[in-house]
Amino acid sequence: MTQELVALTIIMAVAAVSPIVAQLIPGKFIPQTVLLLAAGTALGPYGLGVIEVNDAVKLLNELGMAFLFLLAGYEIDPKRLAGHQGKVGLLTWGITLGLAWLVVTFLPFFTKQGINGVATVIALTTTALGTLMPILKERNLEGTPIGDAIISYGTWGELGPILAMAILLSTRTGWQTMLVLGAFLAICLLCAMLPTKALRTGHRLYRFLTENANTSSQTLMRLTTFLLIFLVTISALFELDAVLGAFAAGFILRYIIPDGSKSLEMKLEGVGYGFLIPVFFVVSGAAINVRAVASRPALLVAFIVMLMLIRAVPVYVALSLDKRKNPLSSHHRVTVALYCTTALPIIVAVTSLAVKVGTMQSDTASTLVAAGAITVFLMPLLGSITYQVADIHPVTAVREIAHTPSEWRAIVREHAQVRALLHHQDRLKRMAETLKSLEKQERLNGLDSRRAELVERARLEIDRQLKELGLDPQLTTQLPHNYRYPKN
């Protein structure tokens, strides 16, 4: 027991320090997840050997992955899946799966590396939506057209591989697999329908649960945790991957509470991001054999490049062909595509399963997991750069500089100022929409009043900047994206 406690103490020390380090890094360009993975690699069995991955830590690791996929499933709005962008996201993922199969099957490189199996195909089609959600929140992308597109395409990038794992990596025959999945689906439907019916009829049990949700009984939190562990256990009994049960639990929870519950979300995020999910990322980092990765640099680089070609390119093309419904600039389409190429949890799950059944070597699995870990750092970083560059209109700036080279400093400064102003306006719009929603619900309390004051201050700041441009704030509420500052 002492060794287990020592290992857990070290892991939680890493978890506590990581956000502080991330905050101190200039530009805050390294997500906390990357620091957790790096610390796990450095302190794990293949590094300094400080963290011992024993049975107790493994159990917490499994629960951490379960909570990560629970929250990922909870973020998915069923209406989004059935909507236009959801259908395009499904079609795009199907194309991605086909491309991955062609590349892995017919490219000699993968055959020589011994990874031309189904596990590699699935790993090349994934998007780490659960990992991306906190990053999107940190970077204020949630609720924006960019964030909505990432979630729509990323949903199928997470749901598709989970279903593919259950069907394609099963050791059963085809009809047995379908039978087991049908039984699992029936259990999930039962778990979704019973609470929904109780909610609609206003059953006494439902009233009791909601009335005691924020007392010491914590009824809703306990039921949610029970649902998660129950479906993960059913997955294990049916010899399905635990990821499927955890993701289904989150999806069911969203179905039961379509409008969400701030109180429950805060508790789930507190338990998940405060305790279990950091354990999962640290232990995932500890599973990376640095020497094995260093001995196969070509596979590491090739896998990341293939992820970008197979996952990012189809997403970009789909967004470009769907510009009427999703009028994003080319830079923003690149941003969405890069974020959707972030991949780790599914890679961990699929490689672990492949190693367990003997279709992949552990050294190869370490290399693929390391590649997934690198994408968690690299893709959001590149996406952040393209997102910031988008509103600067670099191509237009280059043309203007080519026309009047002597004024290059003023041109660069003006484009940067336009980008800053548009950024302020985007933030103001999101804050105003949030405030309007709260007012409709008649929940305007002290905290929300301070938010209203902040919105008003933001409005005054926008008005001030507009006046500096020689524009009337009463007549100009939104600058066009091709707006040029007037010459003095």
Tab-separated table of C-alpha atoms in Angstrom, residues 19-330:
chain	number	residue	atom	x	y	z
A	19	PRO	CA	-1.048	24.363	-14.547
A	20	ILE	CA	1.349	26.675	-12.707
A	21	VAL	CA	4.167	25.862	-15.135
A	22	ALA	CA	1.817	26.243	-18.120
A	23	GLN	CA	0.809	29.687	-16.839
A	24	LEU	CA	4.439	30.800	-16.412
A	25	ILE	CA	5.454	29.833	-19.967
A	26	PRO	CA	5.472	32.985	-22.155
A	27	GLY	CA	2.580	32.889	-24.585
A	28	LYS	CA	0.988	29.929	-22.758
A	29	PHE	CA	1.460	27.894	-25.928
A	30	ILE	CA	2.001	24.553	-24.164
A	31	PRO	CA	-1.231	22.921	-22.913
A	32	GLN	CA	-1.224	21.346	-19.466
A	33	THR	CA	-1.844	17.952	-21.080
A	34	VAL	CA	1.550	18.076	-22.781
A	35	LEU	CA	3.293	18.820	-19.481
A	36	LEU	CA	1.507	15.881	-17.827
A	37	LEU	CA	2.566	13.546	-20.627
A	38	ALA	CA	6.159	14.807	-20.579
A	39	ALA	CA	6.389	14.453	-16.799
A	40	GLY	CA	5.000	10.921	-16.979
A	41	THR	CA	7.581	9.989	-19.619
A	42	ALA	CA	10.436	11.479	-17.594
A	43	LEU	CA	9.392	9.967	-14.260
A	44	GLY	CA	7.966	6.660	-15.482
A	45	PRO	CA	9.528	3.191	-15.735
A	46	TYR	CA	11.371	4.075	-18.971
A	47	GLY	CA	12.696	7.338	-17.511
A	48	LEU	CA	13.870	7.972	-13.969
A	49	GLY	CA	11.708	5.157	-12.629
A	50	VAL	CA	10.182	7.313	-9.891
A	51	ILE	CA	6.565	6.476	-10.777
A	52	GLU	CA	5.658	2.813	-10.398
A	53	VAL	CA	2.611	1.872	-12.452
A	54	ASN	CA	1.100	-0.668	-10.035
A	55	ASP	CA	-2.398	-2.170	-9.954
A	56	ALA	CA	-3.876	0.704	-7.937
A	57	VAL	CA	-2.467	3.304	-10.350
A	58	LYS	CA	-3.685	1.251	-13.315
A	59	LEU	CA	-7.225	1.251	-11.903
A	60	LEU	CA	-7.137	5.038	-11.425
A	61	ASN	CA	-5.723	5.323	-14.942
A	62	GLU	CA	-8.699	3.377	-16.322
A	63	LEU	CA	-11.115	5.567	-14.358
A	64	GLY	CA	-9.315	8.676	-15.651
A	65	MET	CA	-9.742	7.524	-19.246
A	66	ALA	CA	-13.380	6.697	-18.478
A	67	PHE	CA	-14.007	10.208	-17.099
A	68	LEU	CA	-12.248	11.760	-20.102
A	69	PHE	CA	-14.547	9.962	-22.534
A	70	LEU	CA	-17.577	10.572	-20.312
A	71	LEU	CA	-16.969	14.321	-20.587
A	72	ALA	CA	-16.262	13.968	-24.319
A	73	GLY	CA	-19.550	12.142	-24.852
A	74	TYR	CA	-21.368	14.685	-22.719
A	75	GLU	CA	-20.119	17.528	-24.928
A	76	ILE	CA	-21.822	16.002	-27.958
A	77	ASP	CA	-25.203	17.473	-28.761
A	78	PRO	CA	-27.388	14.821	-30.481
A	79	LYS	CA	-28.897	17.615	-32.597
A	80	ARG	CA	-25.403	18.452	-33.853
A	81	LEU	CA	-24.898	14.870	-35.020
A	82	ALA	CA	-28.190	14.921	-36.935
A	83	GLY	CA	-27.570	18.406	-38.351
A	84	HIS	CA	-25.911	19.373	-41.608
A	85	GLN	CA	-22.417	19.796	-40.190
A	86	GLY	CA	-22.712	16.500	-38.300
A	87	LYS	CA	-23.621	14.630	-41.502
A	88	VAL	CA	-20.712	16.222	-43.345
A	89	GLY	CA	-18.454	15.269	-40.426
A	90	LEU	CA	-19.598	11.630	-40.672
A	91	LEU	CA	-18.998	11.541	-44.425
A	92	THR	CA	-15.577	13.120	-43.936
A	93	TRP	CA	-14.640	10.537	-41.301
A	94	GLY	CA	-15.748	7.724	-43.634
A	95	ILE	CA	-13.464	9.115	-46.356
A	96	THR	CA	-10.668	9.387	-43.788
A	97	LEU	CA	-11.151	5.715	-42.836
A	98	GLY	CA	-10.982	4.662	-46.489
A	99	LEU	CA	-7.824	6.700	-47.096
A	100	ALA	CA	-6.188	5.270	-43.976
A	101	TRP	CA	-6.945	1.718	-45.103
A	102	LEU	CA	-5.494	2.366	-48.573
A	103	VAL	CA	-2.322	3.966	-47.188
A	104	VAL	CA	-1.676	1.368	-44.491
A	105	THR	CA	-2.423	-1.548	-46.811
A	106	PHE	CA	-0.553	-0.485	-49.934
A	107	LEU	CA	2.234	1.815	-48.715
A	108	PRO	CA	5.363	-0.336	-48.366
A	109	PHE	CA	6.630	1.708	-45.418
A	110	PHE	CA	3.895	0.501	-43.071
A	111	THR	CA	4.318	-3.108	-44.210
A	112	LYS	CA	8.054	-2.961	-43.454
A	113	GLN	CA	7.307	-1.515	-40.024
A	114	GLY	CA	4.882	-4.350	-39.326
A	115	ILE	CA	1.912	-2.078	-38.615
A	116	ASN	CA	-0.298	-2.655	-41.635
A	117	GLY	CA	-3.203	-3.848	-39.489
A	118	VAL	CA	-6.638	-2.526	-38.554
A	119	ALA	CA	-5.349	-0.919	-35.323
A	120	THR	CA	-3.102	1.432	-37.303
A	121	VAL	CA	-5.941	2.299	-39.695
A	122	ILE	CA	-8.180	3.281	-36.773
A	123	ALA	CA	-5.388	5.247	-35.068
A	124	LEU	CA	-4.954	7.382	-38.203
A	125	THR	CA	-8.610	8.482	-38.220
A	126	THR	CA	-9.012	9.766	-34.680
A	127	THR	CA	-9.595	13.182	-33.128
A	128	ALA	CA	-8.995	13.591	-29.390
A	129	LEU	CA	-12.171	15.562	-28.691
A	130	GLY	CA	-11.974	14.938	-24.940
A	131	THR	CA	-8.418	16.283	-24.893
A	132	LEU	CA	-9.351	19.252	-27.091
A	133	MET	CA	-12.310	20.498	-25.022
A	134	PRO	CA	-10.232	22.030	-22.183
A	135	ILE	CA	-7.827	23.506	-24.766
A	136	LEU	CA	-10.736	25.121	-26.641
A	137	LYS	CA	-12.005	26.556	-23.352
A	138	GLU	CA	-8.558	27.879	-22.404
A	139	ARG	CA	-8.271	29.633	-25.786
A	140	ASN	CA	-11.831	31.057	-25.821
A	141	LEU	CA	-12.798	29.071	-28.926
A	142	GLU	CA	-15.814	27.358	-27.401
A	143	GLY	CA	-19.051	28.738	-28.869
A	144	THR	CA	-17.314	30.353	-31.861
A	145	PRO	CA	-17.781	29.176	-35.492
A	146	ILE	CA	-14.246	27.742	-35.271
A	147	GLY	CA	-15.017	25.855	-32.071
A	148	ASP	CA	-18.365	24.592	-33.391
A	149	ALA	CA	-16.693	23.229	-36.529
A	150	ILE	CA	-13.964	21.523	-34.476
A	151	ILE	CA	-16.584	19.859	-32.267
A	152	SER	CA	-18.729	18.785	-35.253
A	153	TYR	CA	-15.868	17.148	-37.146
A	154	GLY	CA	-14.088	16.034	-33.983
A	155	THR	CA	-17.205	14.245	-32.709
A	156	TRP	CA	-17.055	11.720	-35.510
A	157	GLY	CA	-13.270	11.625	-35.188
A	158	GLU	CA	-13.844	10.239	-31.688
A	159	LEU	CA	-17.116	8.323	-32.087
A	160	GLY	CA	-16.155	6.684	-35.395
A	161	PRO	CA	-12.920	5.060	-34.148
A	162	ILE	CA	-14.680	3.858	-30.966
A	163	LEU	CA	-17.311	2.040	-33.037
A	164	ALA	CA	-14.627	0.775	-35.432
A	165	MET	CA	-12.666	-0.664	-32.497
A	166	ALA	CA	-15.743	-2.531	-31.267
A	167	ILE	CA	-16.510	-3.970	-34.722
A	168	LEU	CA	-13.151	-4.416	-36.461
A	169	LEU	CA	-10.932	-5.416	-33.530
A	170	SER	CA	-13.328	-7.941	-32.057
A	171	THR	CA	-12.065	-11.524	-31.716
A	172	ARG	CA	-15.600	-12.841	-32.283
A	173	THR	CA	-17.239	-13.746	-35.570
A	174	GLY	CA	-19.277	-11.134	-37.393
A	175	TRP	CA	-22.720	-12.203	-36.191
A	176	GLN	CA	-21.477	-12.636	-32.605
A	177	THR	CA	-20.040	-9.114	-32.635
A	178	MET	CA	-23.316	-7.667	-33.931
A	179	LEU	CA	-25.252	-9.625	-31.302
A	180	VAL	CA	-23.053	-8.323	-28.469
A	181	LEU	CA	-23.213	-4.744	-29.749
A	182	GLY	CA	-26.986	-5.058	-30.073
A	183	ALA	CA	-27.252	-6.199	-26.458
A	184	PHE	CA	-24.994	-3.348	-25.351
A	185	LEU	CA	-27.114	-0.857	-27.320
A	186	ALA	CA	-30.292	-2.210	-25.707
A	187	ILE	CA	-28.795	-1.677	-22.236
A	188	CYS	CA	-27.779	1.875	-23.188
A	189	LEU	CA	-31.272	2.651	-24.484
A	190	LEU	CA	-32.754	1.340	-21.239
A	191	CYS	CA	-30.374	3.529	-19.228
A	192	ALA	CA	-31.443	6.555	-21.293
A	193	MET	CA	-35.189	5.940	-21.404
A	194	LEU	CA	-35.920	5.248	-17.727
A	195	PRO	CA	-34.580	8.593	-16.376
A	196	THR	CA	-36.131	10.486	-19.283
A	197	LYS	CA	-39.541	8.982	-18.577
A	198	ALA	CA	-39.202	9.772	-14.862
A	199	LEU	CA	-38.279	13.365	-15.753
A	200	ARG	CA	-41.281	13.840	-18.051
A	201	THR	CA	-43.778	12.387	-15.584
A	202	GLY	CA	-42.318	14.270	-12.627
A	203	HIS	CA	-41.927	11.055	-10.636
A	204	ARG	CA	-41.340	11.386	-6.891
A	205	LEU	CA	-37.960	9.671	-7.226
A	206	TYR	CA	-36.900	12.258	-9.808
A	207	ARG	CA	-37.980	15.100	-7.523
A	208	PHE	CA	-36.052	13.540	-4.667
A	209	LEU	CA	-32.901	13.243	-6.797
A	210	THR	CA	-33.029	16.833	-8.025
A	211	GLU	CA	-33.838	18.258	-4.581
A	212	ASN	CA	-30.834	16.464	-3.050
A	213	ALA	CA	-28.450	17.052	-5.953
A	214	ASN	CA	-26.489	19.718	-4.054
A	215	THR	CA	-26.761	18.334	-0.531
A	216	SER	CA	-24.448	15.865	1.182
A	217	SER	CA	-26.332	13.100	-0.685
A	218	GLN	CA	-25.036	14.387	-4.082
A	219	THR	CA	-27.678	12.202	-5.737
A	220	LEU	CA	-27.126	13.239	-9.383
A	221	MET	CA	-23.353	12.990	-9.081
A	222	ARG	CA	-23.599	9.540	-7.544
A	223	LEU	CA	-26.013	8.348	-10.220
A	224	THR	CA	-23.783	9.706	-12.972
A	225	THR	CA	-20.762	7.935	-11.505
A	226	PHE	CA	-22.822	4.741	-11.188
A	227	LEU	CA	-23.915	5.035	-14.842
A	228	LEU	CA	-20.298	5.452	-15.929
A	229	ILE	CA	-18.912	2.518	-13.936
A	230	PHE	CA	-21.919	0.345	-14.807
A	231	LEU	CA	-21.481	0.790	-18.567
A	232	VAL	CA	-17.689	0.393	-18.332
A	233	THR	CA	-18.278	-2.850	-16.407
A	234	ILE	CA	-20.804	-4.043	-19.003
A	235	SER	CA	-18.205	-3.281	-21.703
A	236	ALA	CA	-15.668	-5.409	-19.841
A	237	LEU	CA	-18.156	-8.278	-19.386
A	238	PHE	CA	-18.990	-8.144	-23.100
A	239	GLU	CA	-15.243	-8.006	-23.897
A	240	LEU	CA	-15.610	-4.565	-25.447
A	241	ASP	CA	-13.193	-1.717	-24.826
A	242	ALA	CA	-13.943	0.424	-21.769
A	243	VAL	CA	-13.836	3.515	-23.998
A	244	LEU	CA	-17.138	2.476	-25.595
A	245	GLY	CA	-18.922	2.259	-22.239
A	246	ALA	CA	-17.515	5.570	-21.002
A	247	PHE	CA	-18.399	7.403	-24.205
A	248	ALA	CA	-21.907	5.916	-24.168
A	249	ALA	CA	-22.369	7.085	-20.564
A	250	GLY	CA	-21.534	10.667	-21.537
A	251	PHE	CA	-23.823	10.541	-24.553
A	252	ILE	CA	-26.686	9.164	-22.442
A	253	LEU	CA	-26.135	11.873	-19.834
A	254	ARG	CA	-26.432	14.567	-22.517
A	255	TYR	CA	-29.602	12.916	-23.816
A	256	ILE	CA	-31.141	12.947	-20.340
A	257	ILE	CA	-30.060	16.570	-19.706
A	258	PRO	CA	-30.159	18.135	-23.205
A	259	ASP	CA	-29.722	21.685	-21.884
A	260	GLY	CA	-26.932	20.675	-19.523
A	261	SER	CA	-26.531	21.275	-15.803
A	262	LYS	CA	-23.883	23.769	-14.679
A	263	SER	CA	-23.828	22.333	-11.179
A	264	LEU	CA	-23.324	18.749	-12.341
A	265	GLU	CA	-20.785	19.810	-14.980
A	266	MET	CA	-18.680	21.610	-12.371
A	267	LYS	CA	-18.661	18.520	-10.150
A	268	LEU	CA	-17.773	16.175	-13.017
A	269	GLU	CA	-15.001	18.470	-14.187
A	270	GLY	CA	-13.781	18.813	-10.598
A	271	VAL	CA	-13.457	15.053	-10.145
A	272	GLY	CA	-12.259	14.490	-13.707
A	273	TYR	CA	-9.824	17.314	-14.398
A	274	GLY	CA	-8.959	17.749	-10.721
A	275	PHE	CA	-8.014	14.142	-10.021
A	276	LEU	CA	-8.592	11.234	-12.404
A	277	ILE	CA	-7.847	12.671	-15.865
A	278	PRO	CA	-4.376	13.995	-14.883
A	279	VAL	CA	-3.604	10.480	-13.620
A	280	PHE	CA	-4.558	9.108	-17.041
A	281	PHE	CA	-2.249	11.506	-18.912
A	282	VAL	CA	0.692	11.001	-16.554
A	283	VAL	CA	0.363	7.206	-16.766
A	284	SER	CA	-0.020	7.453	-20.571
A	285	GLY	CA	3.269	9.355	-20.643
A	286	ALA	CA	4.852	6.751	-18.374
A	287	ALA	CA	3.933	4.042	-20.899
A	288	ILE	CA	6.125	5.670	-23.571
A	289	ASN	CA	9.438	3.875	-24.002
A	290	VAL	CA	11.757	6.725	-24.934
A	291	ARG	CA	14.515	4.417	-26.149
A	292	ALA	CA	12.114	2.526	-28.397
A	293	VAL	CA	10.822	5.803	-29.830
A	294	ALA	CA	14.367	7.114	-30.359
A	295	SER	CA	15.287	3.936	-32.212
A	296	ARG	CA	12.443	4.447	-34.724
A	297	PRO	CA	12.394	8.154	-35.579
A	298	ALA	CA	11.212	7.480	-39.133
A	299	LEU	CA	8.056	5.780	-37.871
A	300	LEU	CA	7.407	8.623	-35.423
A	301	VAL	CA	7.678	11.335	-38.092
A	302	ALA	CA	5.861	9.299	-40.749
A	303	PHE	CA	2.920	8.621	-38.466
A	304	ILE	CA	2.496	12.324	-37.634
A	305	VAL	CA	2.748	13.259	-41.325
A	306	MET	CA	0.214	10.569	-42.233
A	307	LEU	CA	-2.146	11.874	-39.538
A	308	MET	CA	-2.009	15.320	-41.123
A	309	LEU	CA	-2.513	14.018	-44.662
A	310	ILE	CA	-5.233	11.508	-43.822
A	311	ARG	CA	-7.149	13.454	-41.157
A	312	ALA	CA	-6.431	17.163	-41.700
A	313	VAL	CA	-6.631	17.317	-45.501
A	314	PRO	CA	-10.119	15.732	-45.813
A	315	VAL	CA	-11.448	18.054	-43.082
A	316	TYR	CA	-10.035	21.097	-44.887
A	317	VAL	CA	-11.452	19.952	-48.228
A	318	ALA	CA	-14.865	19.263	-46.675
A	319	LEU	CA	-14.960	22.741	-45.124
A	320	SER	CA	-13.889	24.291	-48.441
A	321	LEU	CA	-16.638	22.468	-50.379
A	322	ASP	CA	-19.198	23.404	-47.728
A	323	LYS	CA	-18.472	27.144	-47.660
A	324	ARG	CA	-22.127	28.157	-48.084
A	325	LYS	CA	-23.097	26.460	-44.835
A	326	ASN	CA	-19.752	27.136	-43.128
A	327	PRO	CA	-18.338	30.424	-44.479
A	328	LEU	CA	-14.902	30.190	-42.842
A	329	SER	CA	-11.796	31.838	-44.256
A	330	SER	CA	-9.029	29.604	-45.602
